[in-house]
Coordinates of C-alpha atoms in Angstrom, one line a residue:
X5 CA 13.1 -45.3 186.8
X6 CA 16.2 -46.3 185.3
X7 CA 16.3 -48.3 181.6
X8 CA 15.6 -51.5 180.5
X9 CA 18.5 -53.7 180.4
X10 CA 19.8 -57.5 179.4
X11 CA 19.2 -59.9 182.5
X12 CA 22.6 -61.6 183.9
X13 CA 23.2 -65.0 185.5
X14 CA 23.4 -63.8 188.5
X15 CA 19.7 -61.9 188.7
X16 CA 18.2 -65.7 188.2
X17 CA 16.8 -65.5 191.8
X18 CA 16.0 -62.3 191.8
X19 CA 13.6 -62.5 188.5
X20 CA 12.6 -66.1 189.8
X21 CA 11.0 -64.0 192.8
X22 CA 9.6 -61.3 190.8
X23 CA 7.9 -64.2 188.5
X24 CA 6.2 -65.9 191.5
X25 CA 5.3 -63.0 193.6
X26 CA 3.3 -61.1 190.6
X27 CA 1.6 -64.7 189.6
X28 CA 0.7 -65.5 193.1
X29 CA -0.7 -61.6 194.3
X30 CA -1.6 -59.5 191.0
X31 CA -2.3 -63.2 188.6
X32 CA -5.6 -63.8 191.0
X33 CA -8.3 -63.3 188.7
X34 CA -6.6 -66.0 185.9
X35 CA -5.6 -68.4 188.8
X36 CA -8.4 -67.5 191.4
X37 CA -6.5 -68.6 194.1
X38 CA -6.6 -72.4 193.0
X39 CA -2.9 -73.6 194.8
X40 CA -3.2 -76.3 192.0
X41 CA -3.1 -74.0 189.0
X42 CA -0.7 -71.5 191.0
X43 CA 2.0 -74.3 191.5
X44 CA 1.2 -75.4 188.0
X45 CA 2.5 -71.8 186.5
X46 CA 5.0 -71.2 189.0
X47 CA 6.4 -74.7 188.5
X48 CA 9.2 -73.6 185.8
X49 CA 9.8 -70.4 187.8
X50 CA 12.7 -71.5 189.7
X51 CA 16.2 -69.9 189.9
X52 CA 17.6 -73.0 188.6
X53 CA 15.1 -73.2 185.5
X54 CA 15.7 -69.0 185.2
X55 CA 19.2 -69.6 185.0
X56 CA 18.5 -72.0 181.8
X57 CA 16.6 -69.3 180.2
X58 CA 19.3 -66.7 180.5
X59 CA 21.9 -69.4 178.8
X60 CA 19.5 -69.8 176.1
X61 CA 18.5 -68.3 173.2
X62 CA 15.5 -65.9 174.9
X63 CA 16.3 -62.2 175.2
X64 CA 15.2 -61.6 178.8
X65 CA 15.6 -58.2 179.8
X66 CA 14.8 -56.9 183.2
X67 CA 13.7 -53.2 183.9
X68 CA 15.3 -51.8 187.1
X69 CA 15.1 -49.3 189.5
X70 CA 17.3 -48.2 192.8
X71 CA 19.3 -51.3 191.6
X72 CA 16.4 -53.8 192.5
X73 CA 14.7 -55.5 189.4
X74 CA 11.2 -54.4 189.0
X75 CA 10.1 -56.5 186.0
X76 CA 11.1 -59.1 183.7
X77 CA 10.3 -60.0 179.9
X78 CA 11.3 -62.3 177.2
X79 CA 11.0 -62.7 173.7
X80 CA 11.5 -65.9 171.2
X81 CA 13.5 -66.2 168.0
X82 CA 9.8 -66.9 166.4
X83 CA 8.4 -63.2 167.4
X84 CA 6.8 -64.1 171.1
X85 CA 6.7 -61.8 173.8
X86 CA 6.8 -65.2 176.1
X87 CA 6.3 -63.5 179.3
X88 CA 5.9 -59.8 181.7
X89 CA 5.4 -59.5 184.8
X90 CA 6.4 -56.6 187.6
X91 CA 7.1 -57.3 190.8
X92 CA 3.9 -56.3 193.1
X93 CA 5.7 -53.5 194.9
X94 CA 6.5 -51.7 191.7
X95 CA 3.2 -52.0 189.8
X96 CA 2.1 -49.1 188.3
X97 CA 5.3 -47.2 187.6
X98 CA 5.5 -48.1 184.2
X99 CA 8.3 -50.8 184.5
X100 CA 5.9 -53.1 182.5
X101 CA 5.1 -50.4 179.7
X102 CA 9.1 -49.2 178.8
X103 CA 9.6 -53.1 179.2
X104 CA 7.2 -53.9 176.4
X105 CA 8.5 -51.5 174.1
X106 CA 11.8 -52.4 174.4
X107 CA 10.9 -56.3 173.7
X108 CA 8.4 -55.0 171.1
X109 CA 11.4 -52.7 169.4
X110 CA 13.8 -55.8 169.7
X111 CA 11.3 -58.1 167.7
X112 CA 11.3 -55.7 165.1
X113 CA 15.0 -55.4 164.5
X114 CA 14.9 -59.1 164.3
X115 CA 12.8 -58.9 161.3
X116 CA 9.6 -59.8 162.8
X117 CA 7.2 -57.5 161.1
X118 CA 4.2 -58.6 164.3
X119 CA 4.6 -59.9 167.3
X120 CA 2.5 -62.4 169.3
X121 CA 1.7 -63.6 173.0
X122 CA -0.6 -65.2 175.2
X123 CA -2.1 -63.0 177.6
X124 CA -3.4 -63.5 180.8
X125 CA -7.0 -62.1 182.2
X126 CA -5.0 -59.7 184.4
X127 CA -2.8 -58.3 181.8
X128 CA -5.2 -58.4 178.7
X129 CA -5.9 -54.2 179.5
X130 CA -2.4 -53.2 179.2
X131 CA -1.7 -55.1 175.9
X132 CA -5.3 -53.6 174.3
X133 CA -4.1 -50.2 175.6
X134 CA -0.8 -50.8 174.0
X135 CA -2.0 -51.4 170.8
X136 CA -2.3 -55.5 170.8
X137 CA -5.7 -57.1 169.5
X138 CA -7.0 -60.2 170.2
X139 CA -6.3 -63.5 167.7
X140 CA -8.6 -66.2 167.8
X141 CA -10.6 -67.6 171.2
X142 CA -9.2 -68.1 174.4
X143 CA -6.7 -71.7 175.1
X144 CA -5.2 -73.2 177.8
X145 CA -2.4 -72.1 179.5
X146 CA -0.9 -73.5 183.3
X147 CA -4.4 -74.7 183.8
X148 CA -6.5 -71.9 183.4
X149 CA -7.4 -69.6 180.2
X150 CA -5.0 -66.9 178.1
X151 CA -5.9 -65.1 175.2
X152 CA -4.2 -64.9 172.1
X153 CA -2.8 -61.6 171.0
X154 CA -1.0 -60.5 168.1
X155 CA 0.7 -56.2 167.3
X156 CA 2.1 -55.1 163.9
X157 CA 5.4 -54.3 164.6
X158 CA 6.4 -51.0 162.2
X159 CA 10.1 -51.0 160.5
X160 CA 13.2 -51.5 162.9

């Protein structure tokens, strides 16, 4: 696997892609194949609206291999991880994991001292096994349920 880096303008369609194609085929037990709540999260996913996010003020990274992004993250300026997902066909290869650490390590050196995020049912194993707990009760997110989560982040 090659290494974690900043996304550019012009992998908008291709993270757009990878953000629909995980919600839609690994995102089923959260949207349970409801086309109304899958639309509903996928709704902001477009290149076009992608393209905004890299112009902003989110650090979106992408991790990579052969060339071909495998997975995409994003933190805020307030200490969110605001989304990760991998691409179906590279699930498993721990795209998601180096991913995670690198948004996690990038938090810290902002001077966040924990980090926070709203995890989906799908992805609530890998943040426990990587050290996140639960904070407070389930809410609503892109009409169906994510759970709160918050990590201590230790010194950059």
């Amino acid at each position: 696997m090659e290494r974690v880096r900043a996304a550019r303008p012009e992998d908008a369609p291709r993270i757009s892609a990878v953000l629909i194609a995980s919600i839609r085929e690994l995102c089923a037990p959260d949207h349970e194949g409801d086309a109304a709540a899958i639309d509903a999260w996928i709704a902001n996913k477009t290149p076009e609206q992608v393209a905004v996010w890299l112009e902003g003020e989110h650090g979106v990274r992408v991790a990579v291999e052969g060339g071909e992004i495998a997975a995409v993250g994003a933190v805020s300026g307030a200490g969110e991880v605001l989304l990760l997902y991998v691409a179906p066909e590279y699930r498993g290869r721990g795209h998601s994991a180096a991913l995670l650490e690198v948004l996690e390590a990038e938090l810290s050196e902002a001077g966040h001292d924990e980090a926070r995020l709203v995890s989906t049912k799908t992805a609530h194993g890998f943040y426990l096994r990587h050290g996140w707990r639960n904070d407070g009760p389930e809410v609503a997110c892109f009409r169906t349920r994510g759970q709160p989560m918050r990590k201590p982040l230790g010194p950059a």
